XYZ file of C-alpha atoms in Angstrom:
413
model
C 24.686 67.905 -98.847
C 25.021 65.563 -96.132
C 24.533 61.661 -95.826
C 21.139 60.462 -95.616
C 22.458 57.571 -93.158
C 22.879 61.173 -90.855
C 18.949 61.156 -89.965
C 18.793 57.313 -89.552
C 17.742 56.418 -86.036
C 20.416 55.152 -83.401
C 19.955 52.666 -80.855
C 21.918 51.605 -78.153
C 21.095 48.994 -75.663
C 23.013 49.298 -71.976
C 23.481 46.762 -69.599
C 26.079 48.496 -67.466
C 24.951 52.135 -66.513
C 22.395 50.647 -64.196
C 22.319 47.425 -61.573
C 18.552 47.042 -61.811
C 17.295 47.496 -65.628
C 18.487 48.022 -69.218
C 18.633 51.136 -70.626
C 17.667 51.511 -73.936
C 18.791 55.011 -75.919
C 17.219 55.846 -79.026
C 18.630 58.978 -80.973
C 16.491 59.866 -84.807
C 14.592 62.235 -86.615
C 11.429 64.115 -84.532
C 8.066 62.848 -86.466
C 4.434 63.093 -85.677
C 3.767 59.541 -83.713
C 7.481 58.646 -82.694
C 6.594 58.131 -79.056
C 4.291 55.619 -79.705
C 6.613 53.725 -82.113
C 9.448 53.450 -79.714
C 7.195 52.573 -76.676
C 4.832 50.187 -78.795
C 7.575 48.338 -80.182
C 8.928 47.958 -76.519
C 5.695 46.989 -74.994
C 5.035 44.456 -78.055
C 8.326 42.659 -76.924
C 7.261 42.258 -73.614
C 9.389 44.214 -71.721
C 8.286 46.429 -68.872
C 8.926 50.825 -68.945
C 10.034 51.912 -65.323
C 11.338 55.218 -66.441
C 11.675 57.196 -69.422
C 13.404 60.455 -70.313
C 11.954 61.876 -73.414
C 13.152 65.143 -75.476
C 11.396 65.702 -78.427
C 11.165 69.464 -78.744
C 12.029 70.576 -82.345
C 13.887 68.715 -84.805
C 15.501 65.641 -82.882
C 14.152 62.994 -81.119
C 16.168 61.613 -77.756
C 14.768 58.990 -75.522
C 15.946 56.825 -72.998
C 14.129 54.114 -71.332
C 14.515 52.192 -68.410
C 13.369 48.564 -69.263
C 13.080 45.061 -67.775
C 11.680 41.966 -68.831
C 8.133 40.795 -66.843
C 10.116 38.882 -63.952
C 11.900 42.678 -63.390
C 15.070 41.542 -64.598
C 17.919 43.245 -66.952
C 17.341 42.304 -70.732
C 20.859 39.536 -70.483
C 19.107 37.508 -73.454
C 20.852 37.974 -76.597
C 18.329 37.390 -79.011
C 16.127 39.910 -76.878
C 18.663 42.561 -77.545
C 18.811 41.686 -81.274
C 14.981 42.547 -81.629
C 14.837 45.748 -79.874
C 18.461 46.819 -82.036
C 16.295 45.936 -85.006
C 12.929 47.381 -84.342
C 13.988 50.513 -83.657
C 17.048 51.115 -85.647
C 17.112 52.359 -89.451
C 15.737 49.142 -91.039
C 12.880 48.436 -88.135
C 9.554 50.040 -88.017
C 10.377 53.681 -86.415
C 11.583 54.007 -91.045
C 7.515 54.513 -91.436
C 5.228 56.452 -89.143
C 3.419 54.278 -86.704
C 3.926 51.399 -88.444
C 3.836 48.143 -86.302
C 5.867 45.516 -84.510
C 4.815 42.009 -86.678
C 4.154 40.835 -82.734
C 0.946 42.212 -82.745
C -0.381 42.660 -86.531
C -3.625 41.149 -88.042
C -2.537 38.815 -90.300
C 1.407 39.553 -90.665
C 2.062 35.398 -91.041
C -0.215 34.920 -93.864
C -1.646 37.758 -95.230
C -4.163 35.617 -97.602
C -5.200 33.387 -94.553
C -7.285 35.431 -92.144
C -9.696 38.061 -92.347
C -9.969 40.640 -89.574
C -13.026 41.280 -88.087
C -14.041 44.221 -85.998
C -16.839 44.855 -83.682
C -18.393 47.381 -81.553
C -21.346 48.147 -79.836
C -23.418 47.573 -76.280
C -22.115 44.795 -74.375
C -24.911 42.398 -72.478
C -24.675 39.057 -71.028
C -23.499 36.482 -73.473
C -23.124 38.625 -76.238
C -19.335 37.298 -77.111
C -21.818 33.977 -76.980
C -24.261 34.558 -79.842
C -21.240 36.042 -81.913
C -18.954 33.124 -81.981
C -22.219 31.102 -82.156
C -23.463 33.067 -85.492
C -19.538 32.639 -86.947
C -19.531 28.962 -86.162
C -23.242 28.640 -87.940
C -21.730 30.321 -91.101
C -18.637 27.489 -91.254
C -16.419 30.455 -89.866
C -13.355 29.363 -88.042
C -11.692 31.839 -84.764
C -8.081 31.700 -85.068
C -7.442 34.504 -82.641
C -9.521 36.963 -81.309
C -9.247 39.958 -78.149
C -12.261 41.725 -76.965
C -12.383 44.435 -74.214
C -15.199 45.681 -72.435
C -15.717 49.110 -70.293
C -18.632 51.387 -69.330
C -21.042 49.041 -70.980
C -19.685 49.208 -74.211
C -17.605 46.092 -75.823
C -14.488 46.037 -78.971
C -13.530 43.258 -80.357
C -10.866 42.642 -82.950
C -11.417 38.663 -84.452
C -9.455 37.071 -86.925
C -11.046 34.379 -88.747
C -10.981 31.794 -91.765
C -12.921 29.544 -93.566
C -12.899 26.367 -92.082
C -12.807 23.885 -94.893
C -9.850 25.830 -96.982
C -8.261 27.431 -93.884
C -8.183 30.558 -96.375
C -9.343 34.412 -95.304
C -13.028 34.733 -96.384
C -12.962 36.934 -99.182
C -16.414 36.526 -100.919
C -18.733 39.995 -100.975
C -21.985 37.987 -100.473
C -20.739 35.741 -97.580
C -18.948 39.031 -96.087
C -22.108 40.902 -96.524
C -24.208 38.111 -94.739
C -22.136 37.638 -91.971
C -21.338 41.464 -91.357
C -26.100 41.453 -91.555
C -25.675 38.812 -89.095
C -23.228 39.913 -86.143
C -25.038 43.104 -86.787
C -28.758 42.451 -85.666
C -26.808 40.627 -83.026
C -24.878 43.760 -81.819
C -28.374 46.177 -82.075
C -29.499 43.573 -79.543
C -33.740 43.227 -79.861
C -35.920 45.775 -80.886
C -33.352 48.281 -81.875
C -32.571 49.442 -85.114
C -30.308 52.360 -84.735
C -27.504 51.253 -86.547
C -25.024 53.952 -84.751
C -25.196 51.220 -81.730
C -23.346 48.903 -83.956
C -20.178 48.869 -86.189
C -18.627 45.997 -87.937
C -15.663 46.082 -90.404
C -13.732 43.412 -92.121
C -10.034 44.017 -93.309
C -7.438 41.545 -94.976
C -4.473 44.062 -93.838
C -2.501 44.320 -90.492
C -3.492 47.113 -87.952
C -1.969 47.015 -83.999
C -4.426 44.618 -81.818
C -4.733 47.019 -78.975
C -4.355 50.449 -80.513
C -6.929 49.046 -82.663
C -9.086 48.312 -79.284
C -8.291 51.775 -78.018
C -9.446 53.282 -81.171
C -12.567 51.860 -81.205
C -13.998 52.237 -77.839
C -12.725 56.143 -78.393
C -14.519 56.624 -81.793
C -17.551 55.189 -79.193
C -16.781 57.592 -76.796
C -17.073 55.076 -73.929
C -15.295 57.503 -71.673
C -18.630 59.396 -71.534
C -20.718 58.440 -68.831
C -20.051 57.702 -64.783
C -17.321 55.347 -64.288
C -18.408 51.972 -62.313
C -17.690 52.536 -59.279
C -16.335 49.374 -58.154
C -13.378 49.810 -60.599
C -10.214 48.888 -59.046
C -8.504 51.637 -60.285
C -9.220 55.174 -59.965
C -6.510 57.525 -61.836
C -5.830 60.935 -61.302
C -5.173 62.559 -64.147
C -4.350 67.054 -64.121
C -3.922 68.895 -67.166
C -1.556 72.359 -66.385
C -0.249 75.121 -68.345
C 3.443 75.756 -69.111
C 3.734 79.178 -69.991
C 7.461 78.907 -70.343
C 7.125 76.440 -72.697
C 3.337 77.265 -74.194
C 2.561 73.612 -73.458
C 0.211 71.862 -71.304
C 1.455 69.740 -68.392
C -0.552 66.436 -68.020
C -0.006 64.558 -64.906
C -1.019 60.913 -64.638
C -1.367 59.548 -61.335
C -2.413 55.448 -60.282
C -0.978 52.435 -59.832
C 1.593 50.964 -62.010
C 0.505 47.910 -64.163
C 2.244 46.758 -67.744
C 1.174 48.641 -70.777
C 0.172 51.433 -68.798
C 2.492 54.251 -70.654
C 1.303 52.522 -74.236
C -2.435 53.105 -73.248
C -1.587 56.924 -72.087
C 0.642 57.259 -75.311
C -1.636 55.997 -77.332
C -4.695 58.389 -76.505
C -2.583 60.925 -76.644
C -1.211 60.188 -80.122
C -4.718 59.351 -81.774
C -6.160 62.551 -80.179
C -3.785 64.576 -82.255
C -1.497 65.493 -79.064
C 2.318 65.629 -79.095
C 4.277 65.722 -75.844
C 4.682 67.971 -73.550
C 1.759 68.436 -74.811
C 0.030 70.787 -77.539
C -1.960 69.966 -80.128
C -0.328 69.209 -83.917
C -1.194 72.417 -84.869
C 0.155 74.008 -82.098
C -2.450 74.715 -80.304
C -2.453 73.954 -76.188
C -5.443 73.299 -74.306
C -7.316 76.059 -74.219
C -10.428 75.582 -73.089
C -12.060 73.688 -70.019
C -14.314 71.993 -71.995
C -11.157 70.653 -74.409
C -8.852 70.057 -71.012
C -11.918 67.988 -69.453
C -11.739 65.808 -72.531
C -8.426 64.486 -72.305
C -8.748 63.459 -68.940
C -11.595 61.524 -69.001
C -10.385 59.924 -72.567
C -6.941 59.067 -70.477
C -8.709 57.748 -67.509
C -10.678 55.319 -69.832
C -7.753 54.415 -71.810
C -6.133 53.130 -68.079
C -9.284 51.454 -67.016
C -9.913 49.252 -70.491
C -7.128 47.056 -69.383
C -8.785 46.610 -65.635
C -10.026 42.411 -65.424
C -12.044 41.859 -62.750
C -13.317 38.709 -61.557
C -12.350 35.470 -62.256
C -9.941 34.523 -65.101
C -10.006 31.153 -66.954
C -7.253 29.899 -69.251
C -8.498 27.116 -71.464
C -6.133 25.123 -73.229
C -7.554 21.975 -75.676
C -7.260 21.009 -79.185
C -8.501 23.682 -81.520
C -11.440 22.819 -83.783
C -14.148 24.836 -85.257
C -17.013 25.956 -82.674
C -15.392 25.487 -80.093
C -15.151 29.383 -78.961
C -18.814 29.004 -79.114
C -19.043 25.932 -77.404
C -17.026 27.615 -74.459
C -18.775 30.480 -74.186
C -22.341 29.239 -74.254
C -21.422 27.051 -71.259
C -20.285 30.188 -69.526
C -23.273 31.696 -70.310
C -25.430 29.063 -70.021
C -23.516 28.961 -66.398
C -24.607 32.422 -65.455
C -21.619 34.487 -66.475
C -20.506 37.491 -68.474
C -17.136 37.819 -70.384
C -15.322 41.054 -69.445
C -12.393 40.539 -71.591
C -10.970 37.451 -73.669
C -7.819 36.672 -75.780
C -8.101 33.917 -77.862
C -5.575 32.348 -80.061
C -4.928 29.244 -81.819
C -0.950 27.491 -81.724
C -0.190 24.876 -84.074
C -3.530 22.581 -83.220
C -3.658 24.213 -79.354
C -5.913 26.570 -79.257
C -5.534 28.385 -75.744
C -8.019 31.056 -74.365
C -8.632 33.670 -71.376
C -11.413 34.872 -69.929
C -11.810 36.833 -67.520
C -15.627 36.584 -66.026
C -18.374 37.506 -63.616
C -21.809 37.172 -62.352
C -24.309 38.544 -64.819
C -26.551 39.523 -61.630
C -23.291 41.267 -60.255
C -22.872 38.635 -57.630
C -19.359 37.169 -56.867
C -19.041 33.879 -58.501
C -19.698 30.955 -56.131
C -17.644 27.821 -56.140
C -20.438 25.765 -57.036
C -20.480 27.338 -60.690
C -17.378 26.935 -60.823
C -17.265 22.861 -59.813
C -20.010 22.793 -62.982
C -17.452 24.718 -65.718
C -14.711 21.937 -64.319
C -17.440 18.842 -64.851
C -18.697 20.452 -68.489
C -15.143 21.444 -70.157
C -12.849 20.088 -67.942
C -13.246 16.833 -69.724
C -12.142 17.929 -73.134
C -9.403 20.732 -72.216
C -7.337 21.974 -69.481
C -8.874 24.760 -67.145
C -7.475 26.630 -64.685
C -8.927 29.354 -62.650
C -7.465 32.555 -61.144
C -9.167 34.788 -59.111
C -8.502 38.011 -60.618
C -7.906 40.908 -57.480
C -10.817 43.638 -57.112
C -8.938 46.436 -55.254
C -5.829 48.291 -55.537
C -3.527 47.048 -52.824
C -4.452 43.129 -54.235
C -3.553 44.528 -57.442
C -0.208 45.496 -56.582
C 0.930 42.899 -54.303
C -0.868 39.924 -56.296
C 0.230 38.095 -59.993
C -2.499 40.087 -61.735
C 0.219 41.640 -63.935
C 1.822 38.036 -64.572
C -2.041 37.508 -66.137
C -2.573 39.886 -67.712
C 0.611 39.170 -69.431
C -0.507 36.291 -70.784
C -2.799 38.605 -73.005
C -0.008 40.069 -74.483
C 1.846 37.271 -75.672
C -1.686 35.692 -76.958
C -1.245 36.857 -80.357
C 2.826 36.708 -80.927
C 2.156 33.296 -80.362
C -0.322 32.750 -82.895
C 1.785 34.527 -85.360
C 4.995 32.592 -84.849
């Protein structure tokens, strides 16, 4: 019998086969979900896929992957190198299916101090408003929080604490009141269908935006015409590979970071392995199944898309202040599209990314009145996020949206 260090996975990290990125190998045992390991524990450290090679057909899984960190440089730092050697290799989290990279877990610094909240339902202007409003009524602090919002539809993952002990709220009748609360909230008035609203609470760890991704697929927000002013349009083709008996999915749109995670991910939680054919071995067979998977990947590419302007708040963190902040915005006329919040040390710093509730591009003038109302007690700084493709490639929108990514790894470190 041979050595069980035989199936441990190997990783190698090269910084000479290629001038303009690092190429990471990784060698191990084929499982259900190793894709997405590898390539969430690469996006989790920050660093940006430019190419990958991937050969996972029967027993063995092979991969190399071009990388670079978010300025397009070669991985030269040390410590960098250390993390992805770790993460992937025998003792990192590719030892347990789809387990996650402690960048982006719910709760991985304390587990006893935070309770993880998750919503979804119909988004509306200033509904991210009367949530953190009801939270702060009910002595609940945000610590860190990221909500997404597409085809009218809004996720949110939250991660709260009492705000006198600074422990995870653990008590059934104060769960169960707050969970009746943000729930009338999320039916919105005069509806009581409770299918138009979900909220869970968890004291465990779970990955931030596969989390997101899950839920607004369980909602089936890919259902439904696209807006049309979305600055990204993919093309996505689905083709059989008789050869093979596989199905060929093509993905065609601009580049932006995270975009092989989102595509991975959909894949992976709609039971598809590479190349791909269902995990019982199944390909897609039908038009019906084939038409599924391409809207549910072009949704998983636009969920990431920010349009309008972005704010990034920075001030001393203290309870209600997420509702403080976003009551002025809507009190100001605007609608949250997508937030990360988080809370450093005593800094709690935020983004927003907002528009016109009337659909209206935001004037300076509203903007002059956010500066005089919250400029006084924090730093704000606005961005104007780009609305079509070319300003999305040529413009810093990736160096934003960034900053989303590295929300929670610095909350947790």
């Amino acid at each position: 019998m041979g050595s069980w260090a035989y199936f441990d996975p190997e990783v190698s990290v090269d910084n000479s086969s290629c001038k303009d990125c690092t190429l990471v190998k990784v060698d191990s045992m084929n499982k259900p979900g190793i894709l997405l390991e590898v390539v969430q524990i690469l996006t989790d450290l920050d660093l940006i896929i430019t190419k990958a090679y991937i050969s996972s057909d029967g027993g063995w899984f092979m991969d190399v992957f071009h990388v670079t960190d978010q300025q397009g440089q070669k991985i030269s730092d040390n410590r960098t190198i250390e993390q992805i050697e770790k993460a992937l290799g025998p003792k990192g989290n590719t030892s347990g299916i789809l387990k996650t990279w402690p960048g982006k877990r719910v709760g991985v610094n304390s587990m006893g101090e935070y309770t993880a909240i998750e919503l979804i339902g119909r988004d509306r202007p200033g509904l991210l408003s009367e949530i953190s409003a009801v939270l702060a009524s009910l002595h609940i602090n945000v610590a860190a929080a990221e909500v997404w919002t597409h085809n009218r539809r809004i996720a949110c993952v939250l991660y709260v604490n009492d705000d006198i002990t600074n422990r995870a709220v653990d008590d059934a009748s104060r769960l169960s009141a707050m969970e009746e609360q943000l729930k009338n909230i999320l039916r919105g008035c005069g509806n009581d269908d409770d299918n138009v609203a979900h909220t869970s609470f968890s004291l465990g760890s779970t990955h931030v935006d596969r989390r997101l991704h899950q839920l607004l697929f369980a909602d089936r927000d890919y259902e439904g015409a696209t807006e049309p002013d979305c600055p990204i349009k993919p093309k996505v083709t689905i083709d059989r590979c008789e050869e093979k008996d596989y199905s060929v999915v093509t993905v065609k749109c601009k580049d932006r970071p995270k975009l092989m995670f989102d595509i991975v991910c959909t894949l992976t939680d709609m039971q598809y392995e590479y190349y791909i054919r269902h995990m019982d071995g199944c390909t897609l067979e039908t038009e019906g199944e084939t038409e599924k998977v391409i809207k549910c990947l072009e949704a998983a590419i636009r969920r990431r898309v920010s349009e309008g302007l972005s704010l990034e708040l920075c001030a001393k963190d203290r309870v209600g202040l997420l509702s403080e902040v976003t009551r002025v915005l809507r009190e100001n006329g605007l609608s949250v599209t997508r937030a990360g919040v988080t809370t450093v040390g005593e800094q709690a710093m935020n983004v927003f990314y907002v528009s016109d509730a009337s659909g209206k591009p935001v004037d300076a003038k509203t903007i002059e009145e956010l500066r005089k109302e919250i400029g006084e007690t924090m730093r704000l700084n606005v961005k104007k996020a780009p609305t079509d493709a070319k300003a999305l490639e040529a413009s810093g929108w990736a160096k934003t949206s960034f900053f989303f990514g590295s929300l929670l790894e610095k909350f947790l470190t």
